[in-house]
GROMACS .gro file of C-alpha atoms in nm:
model
  297
    1MET     CA    1   0.479  18.815   8.771
    2SER     CA    2   0.649  18.913   8.447
    3ALA     CA    3   0.485  18.778   8.132
    4VAL     CA    4   0.663  18.575   7.866
    5ARG     CA    5   0.693  18.792   7.557
    6ILE     CA    6   0.560  18.604   7.252
    7ASP     CA    7   0.788  18.712   6.967
    8GLY     CA    8   0.569  18.726   6.658
    9LYS     CA    9   0.855  18.846   6.440
   10ALA     CA   10   1.067  18.540   6.520
   11PHE     CA   11   0.766  18.308   6.490
   12ALA     CA   12   0.678  18.454   6.150
   13ALA     CA   13   1.035  18.397   6.032
   14LYS     CA   14   1.000  18.031   6.135
   15VAL     CA   15   0.671  18.000   5.945
   16ARG     CA   16   0.824  18.154   5.633
   17ALA     CA   17   1.117  17.911   5.655
   18GLN     CA   18   0.872  17.618   5.675
   19VAL     CA   19   0.680  17.754   5.376
   20ALA     CA   20   1.003  17.797   5.175
   21GLU     CA   21   1.106  17.439   5.254
   22HIS     CA   22   0.771  17.304   5.131
   23VAL     CA   23   0.781  17.523   4.820
   24THR     CA   24   1.125  17.383   4.733
   25ARG     CA   25   0.986  17.030   4.775
   26LEU     CA   26   0.685  17.110   4.553
   27LYS     CA   27   0.915  17.233   4.280
   28GLN     CA   28   1.153  16.937   4.303
   29ASP     CA   29   0.898  16.657   4.344
   30HIS     CA   30   0.602  16.785   4.144
   31GLY     CA   31   0.727  17.067   3.921
   32ILE     CA   32   0.481  17.307   4.082
   33THR     CA   33   0.554  17.668   4.181
   34PRO     CA   34   0.285  17.832   4.396
   35GLY     CA   35   0.162  18.164   4.261
   36LEU     CA   36   0.003  18.449   4.457
   37ALA     CA   37  -0.183  18.729   4.276
   38VAL     CA   38  -0.242  19.054   4.466
   39VAL     CA   39  -0.481  19.314   4.328
   40LEU     CA   40  -0.446  19.676   4.442
   41VAL     CA   41  -0.706  19.933   4.334
   42GLY     CA   42  -0.608  20.296   4.389
   43GLU     CA   43  -0.313  20.454   4.567
   44ASP     CA   44  -0.381  20.421   4.938
   45PRO     CA   45  -0.031  20.468   5.091
   46ALA     CA   46  -0.072  20.204   5.363
   47SER     CA   47  -0.204  19.952   5.112
   48GLN     CA   48   0.086  20.022   4.875
   49VAL     CA   49   0.341  19.953   5.150
   50TYR     CA   50   0.159  19.636   5.251
   51VAL     CA   51   0.138  19.508   4.891
   52ARG     CA   52   0.510  19.571   4.837
   53SER     CA   53   0.591  19.375   5.151
   54LYS     CA   54   0.366  19.087   5.041
   55GLY     CA   55   0.531  19.074   4.701
   56LYS     CA   56   0.881  19.078   4.847
   57GLN     CA   57   0.811  18.800   5.098
   58THR     CA   58   0.629  18.592   4.835
   59VAL     CA   59   0.938  18.589   4.615
   60GLU     CA   60   1.169  18.524   4.911
   61VAL     CA   61   0.995  18.192   4.989
   62GLY     CA   62   1.025  18.083   4.625
   63MET     CA   63   0.672  18.156   4.505
   64ASN     CA   64   0.567  18.351   4.199
   65SER     CA   65   0.424  18.695   4.275
   66TYR     CA   66   0.173  18.856   4.039
   67GLU     CA   67   0.084  19.216   4.121
   68HIS     CA   68  -0.206  19.393   3.949
   69LYS     CA   69  -0.223  19.765   4.021
   70LEU     CA   70  -0.539  19.934   3.897
   71GLU     CA   71  -0.644  20.298   3.886
   72ALA     CA   72  -0.871  20.425   4.163
   73ASP     CA   73  -1.155  20.482   3.914
   74THR     CA   74  -1.142  20.126   3.778
   75SER     CA   75  -1.496  20.006   3.708
   76GLU     CA   76  -1.649  19.716   3.897
   77SER     CA   77  -1.691  19.521   3.573
   78ASP     CA   78  -1.322  19.559   3.487
   79LEU     CA   79  -1.217  19.446   3.835
   80LEU     CA   80  -1.451  19.145   3.820
   81ALA     CA   81  -1.316  19.057   3.475
   82LEU     CA   82  -0.960  19.054   3.615
   83ILE     CA   83  -1.067  18.830   3.903
   84ASP     CA   84  -1.234  18.594   3.656
   85ARG     CA   85  -0.908  18.569   3.457
   86LEU     CA   86  -0.712  18.497   3.775
   87ASN     CA   87  -0.967  18.235   3.882
   88ASN     CA   88  -0.904  18.054   3.553
   89ASP     CA   89  -0.524  18.095   3.549
   90PRO     CA   90  -0.362  17.764   3.654
   91ALA     CA   91  -0.040  17.946   3.751
   92VAL     CA   92  -0.232  18.143   4.018
   93HIS     CA   93  -0.312  17.945   4.332
   94GLY     CA   94  -0.399  18.235   4.563
   95ILE     CA   95  -0.584  18.561   4.497
   96LEU     CA   96  -0.595  18.856   4.734
   97VAL     CA   97  -0.777  19.182   4.666
   98GLN     CA   98  -0.628  19.446   4.894
   99LEU     CA   99  -0.884  19.619   5.114
  100PRO     CA  100  -1.022  19.879   5.153
  101LEU     CA  101  -1.150  19.931   4.800
  102PRO     CA  102  -1.256  20.271   4.662
  103GLY     CA  103  -1.609  20.360   4.766
  104HIS     CA  104  -1.774  20.293   4.429
  105LEU     CA  105  -1.679  19.924   4.443
  106ASP     CA  106  -1.886  19.665   4.632
  107GLU     CA  107  -1.636  19.483   4.856
  108ASP     CA  108  -1.867  19.188   4.926
  109LEU     CA  109  -1.938  19.140   4.557
  110VAL     CA  110  -1.568  19.153   4.472
  111ILE     CA  111  -1.459  18.916   4.750
  112ASN     CA  112  -1.728  18.664   4.662
  113ALA     CA  113  -1.621  18.670   4.297
  114ILE     CA  114  -1.292  18.504   4.396
  115ASP     CA  115  -1.276  18.126   4.358
  116PRO     CA  116  -1.315  18.003   4.720
  117ALA     CA  117  -1.028  17.758   4.665
  118LYS     CA  118  -0.801  18.054   4.578
  119ASP     CA  119  -0.937  18.288   4.848
  120VAL     CA  120  -0.622  18.302   5.059
  121ASP     CA  121  -0.768  18.583   5.273
  122GLY     CA  122  -1.046  18.347   5.382
  123PHE     CA  123  -1.315  18.615   5.337
  124HIS     CA  124  -1.537  18.443   5.077
  125ILE     CA  125  -1.879  18.358   5.217
  126SER     CA  126  -1.820  17.989   5.135
  127ASN     CA  127  -1.503  17.982   5.344
  128VAL     CA  128  -1.679  18.169   5.625
  129GLY     CA  129  -1.951  17.905   5.624
  130LEU     CA  130  -1.707  17.614   5.607
  131LEU     CA  131  -1.507  17.751   5.899
  132GLY     CA  132  -1.824  17.812   6.099
  133THR     CA  133  -1.934  17.451   6.052
  134GLY     CA  134  -1.595  17.301   6.132
  135GLN     CA  135  -1.511  17.196   5.776
  136LYS     CA  136  -1.191  17.238   5.575
  137SER     CA  137  -1.165  17.599   5.458
  138MET     CA  138  -0.928  17.882   5.384
  139VAL     CA  139  -0.882  18.064   5.716
  140PRO     CA  140  -0.832  18.442   5.757
  141CYS     CA  141  -0.462  18.513   5.804
  142THR     CA  142  -0.457  18.716   6.126
  143PRO     CA  143  -0.671  18.474   6.331
  144LEU     CA  144  -0.470  18.182   6.191
  145GLY     CA  145  -0.148  18.351   6.308
  146CYS     CA  146  -0.296  18.404   6.655
  147LEU     CA  147  -0.397  18.038   6.674
  148MET     CA  148  -0.050  17.922   6.568
  149MET     CA  149   0.114  18.127   6.843
  150LEU     CA  150  -0.134  18.005   7.106
  151ARG     CA  151  -0.078  17.641   7.008
  152ASP     CA  152   0.298  17.692   7.014
  153HIS     CA  153   0.286  17.844   7.361
  154HIS     CA  154   0.030  17.615   7.523
  155GLY     CA  155   0.031  17.296   7.322
  156SER     CA  156  -0.331  17.191   7.371
  157LEU     CA  157  -0.595  17.464   7.417
  158SER     CA  158  -0.865  17.213   7.509
  159GLY     CA  159  -1.088  17.324   7.796
  160MET     CA  160  -0.942  17.674   7.826
  161ASP     CA  161  -1.168  17.978   7.872
  162ALA     CA  162  -1.113  18.232   7.593
  163VAL     CA  163  -1.250  18.582   7.545
  164VAL     CA  164  -1.232  18.752   7.206
  165ILE     CA  165  -1.287  19.128   7.236
  166GLY     CA  166  -1.425  19.240   6.902
  167ARG     CA  167  -1.675  19.087   6.659
  168SER     CA  168  -1.541  19.183   6.316
  169ASN     CA  169  -1.570  18.946   6.023
  170ILE     CA  170  -1.195  18.974   5.963
  171VAL     CA  171  -1.065  18.887   6.312
  172GLY     CA  172  -1.319  18.854   6.593
  173LYS     CA  173  -1.568  18.604   6.451
  174PRO     CA  174  -1.318  18.372   6.277
  175MET     CA  175  -1.091  18.383   6.584
  176ALA     CA  176  -1.379  18.262   6.797
  177GLN     CA  177  -1.452  17.980   6.551
  178LEU     CA  178  -1.088  17.868   6.553
  179LEU     CA  179  -1.077  17.863   6.933
  180LEU     CA  180  -1.402  17.663   6.940
  181GLY     CA  181  -1.240  17.422   6.696
  182ASP     CA  182  -0.959  17.371   6.947
  183SER     CA  183  -1.216  17.296   7.220
  184CYS     CA  184  -1.197  17.625   7.409
  185THR     CA  185  -1.499  17.771   7.586
  186VAL     CA  186  -1.537  18.097   7.395
  187THR     CA  187  -1.699  18.433   7.473
  188ILE     CA  188  -1.720  18.704   7.207
  189ALA     CA  189  -1.722  19.039   7.387
  190HIS     CA  190  -1.789  19.378   7.231
  191SER     CA  191  -1.892  19.737   7.300
  192ARG     CA  192  -2.232  19.634   7.441
  193THR     CA  193  -2.108  19.354   7.664
  194LYS     CA  194  -2.230  19.401   8.021
  195ASP     CA  195  -1.941  19.395   8.268
  196LEU     CA  196  -1.669  19.364   8.004
  197PRO     CA  197  -1.392  19.372   8.271
  198GLY     CA  198  -1.558  19.082   8.453
  199ALA     CA  199  -1.586  18.879   8.132
  200VAL     CA  200  -1.218  18.933   8.054
  201ARG     CA  201  -1.105  18.848   8.409
  202ARG     CA  202  -1.243  18.493   8.374
  203ALA     CA  203  -1.039  18.418   8.063
  204ASP     CA  204  -0.730  18.201   8.032
  205ILE     CA  205  -0.686  18.346   7.682
  206VAL     CA  206  -0.766  18.707   7.585
  207VAL     CA  207  -0.762  18.811   7.219
  208ALA     CA  208  -0.806  19.189   7.186
  209ALA     CA  209  -0.918  19.304   6.841
  210VAL     CA  210  -1.120  19.624   6.876
  211GLY     CA  211  -0.898  19.898   6.733
  212ARG     CA  212  -0.904  20.113   7.047
  213PRO     CA  213  -0.559  20.206   7.180
  214GLN     CA  214  -0.465  20.060   7.520
  215MET     CA  215  -0.830  19.987   7.600
  216VAL     CA  216  -0.759  19.678   7.815
  217PRO     CA  217  -0.577  19.754   8.144
  218GLY     CA  218  -0.383  19.507   8.354
  219ASP     CA  219  -0.651  19.482   8.622
  220TRP     CA  220  -0.883  19.318   8.367
  221ILE     CA  221  -0.640  19.030   8.318
  222LYS     CA  222  -0.657  18.702   8.508
  223PRO     CA  223  -0.316  18.628   8.665
  224GLY     CA  224  -0.123  18.398   8.432
  225ALA     CA  225  -0.355  18.446   8.133
  226THR     CA  226  -0.224  18.463   7.776
  227VAL     CA  227  -0.292  18.795   7.601
  228ILE     CA  228  -0.293  18.819   7.222
  229ASP     CA  229  -0.304  19.183   7.112
  230VAL     CA  230  -0.426  19.222   6.753
  231GLY     CA  231  -0.461  19.601   6.768
  232ILE     CA  232  -0.228  19.836   6.581
  233ASN     CA  233  -0.295  20.198   6.676
  234ARG     CA  234  -0.083  20.508   6.625
  235ILE     CA  235  -0.089  20.757   6.913
  236ASP     CA  236   0.093  21.082   6.989
  237LYS     CA  237   0.400  21.079   7.213
  238PRO     CA  238   0.423  21.347   7.485
  239GLU     CA  239   0.761  21.459   7.352
  240GLY     CA  240   0.629  21.483   6.997
  241GLY     CA  241   0.591  21.236   6.713
  242THR     CA  242   0.389  20.915   6.728
  243ARG     CA  243   0.425  20.553   6.833
  244LEU     CA  244   0.241  20.227   6.775
  245VAL     CA  245   0.043  20.066   7.056
  246GLY     CA  246  -0.200  19.777   7.076
  247ASP     CA  247  -0.549  19.740   7.217
  248VAL     CA  248  -0.409  19.642   7.557
  249ASP     CA  249  -0.198  19.850   7.790
  250PHE     CA  250   0.118  19.646   7.751
  251ASP     CA  251   0.305  19.739   8.069
  252SER     CA  252   0.018  19.684   8.313
  253CYS     CA  253  -0.100  19.367   8.137
  254ALA     CA  254   0.252  19.222   8.115
  255ALA     CA  255   0.281  19.259   8.493
  256VAL     CA  256  -0.014  19.022   8.541
  257ALA     CA  257  -0.030  18.795   8.236
  258GLY     CA  258   0.158  18.471   8.188
  259ALA     CA  259   0.235  18.554   7.824
  260ILE     CA  260   0.166  18.848   7.594
  261THR     CA  261   0.228  18.964   7.238
  262PRO     CA  262   0.390  19.307   7.197
  263VAL     CA  263   0.292  19.580   6.951
  264PRO     CA  264   0.474  19.612   6.722
  265GLY     CA  265   0.641  19.274   6.673
  266GLY     CA  266   0.358  19.046   6.784
  267VAL     CA  267   0.060  18.950   6.571
  268GLY     CA  268   0.144  19.187   6.282
  269PRO     CA  269   0.432  18.991   6.126
  270MET     CA  270   0.226  18.673   6.137
  271THR     CA  271  -0.038  18.803   5.895
  272ILE     CA  272   0.179  18.795   5.582
  273ALA     CA  273   0.349  18.473   5.697
  274CYS     CA  274   0.005  18.310   5.718
  275LEU     CA  275  -0.090  18.453   5.378
  276LEU     CA  276   0.208  18.263   5.235
  277ALA     CA  277   0.108  17.952   5.432
  278ASN     CA  278  -0.246  17.978   5.293
  279THR     CA  279  -0.112  18.011   4.938
  280LEU     CA  280   0.095  17.696   4.992
  281THR     CA  281  -0.210  17.516   5.134
  282ALA     CA  282  -0.424  17.623   4.836
  283THR     CA  283  -0.155  17.499   4.597
  284CYS     CA  284  -0.137  17.160   4.767
  285ARG     CA  285  -0.516  17.119   4.767
  286ALA     CA  286  -0.542  17.217   4.399
  287ASN     CA  287  -0.284  16.955   4.303
  288GLY     CA  288  -0.380  16.671   4.536
  289VAL     CA  289  -0.057  16.701   4.734
  290ALA     CA  290  -0.045  16.643   5.112
  291GLU     CA  291  -0.088  16.967   5.303
  292PRO     CA  292   0.200  17.085   5.524
  293GLU     CA  293   0.155  17.006   5.894
  294GLY     CA  294   0.145  17.295   6.139
  295LEU     CA  295   0.060  17.560   5.881
  296THR     CA  296  -0.317  17.518   5.878
  297ALA     CA  297  -0.597  17.530   6.132
   0.00000   0.00000   0.00000
């Protein structure tokens, strides 16, 4: 068996095109331009690259991009004051504070200062609770992207057995909630799971989100299962230099699975695409406009 390769890069391009089409319609029919504000504290190189990419893609789909770059020693009170201004700015429909924050800042306090309706990362405790109880919420971008790709590949997920490896608040837990919402039977596995290989072998859907390079081998995978690899890990190459790999061993898993996402080019591109989709959704909700189909959970 040779698995179908789920092309996240192509899928993300399709999502961005849908977002751009809806943004154009919002402008023409309602005179509304969605606005996304991104706050970056400090000079973490990876965060800087990510913020630049977000800003570029925001503008490309026709939205307004507002970038706020603060010094690493910015006080908590100054950061909270900025968030308060953005909460009350009608031109800003989505707010994202780039993580991680410098150590002197309380990430939970900062995230929960964001207006839940503008929390396009879906990390606010109110959105976590709404998602967990099956109500309308803002959904974390990476799990939302995974769900979109699974729905596109399978159609209905109802009745499927799913295993999520990893229990983080950013991916593992919300991913499990989304799969439950689509009527999957869901197991959350983690480092203390007894017989982790056995748990994974029962799954029709495997979502690996643990941050351990090539942890999941092909002999853990049920023949024909769909494997969504959220991991992005940099490892050394034997000939020198480095390369990116996921949390699953791609070659051995692809020989068994029915479908699989590669790394790079799988889940990664979907994260920013879903951030744009969430900003569009937040804009529609704030203005009483019908939400776009296919871009929400």
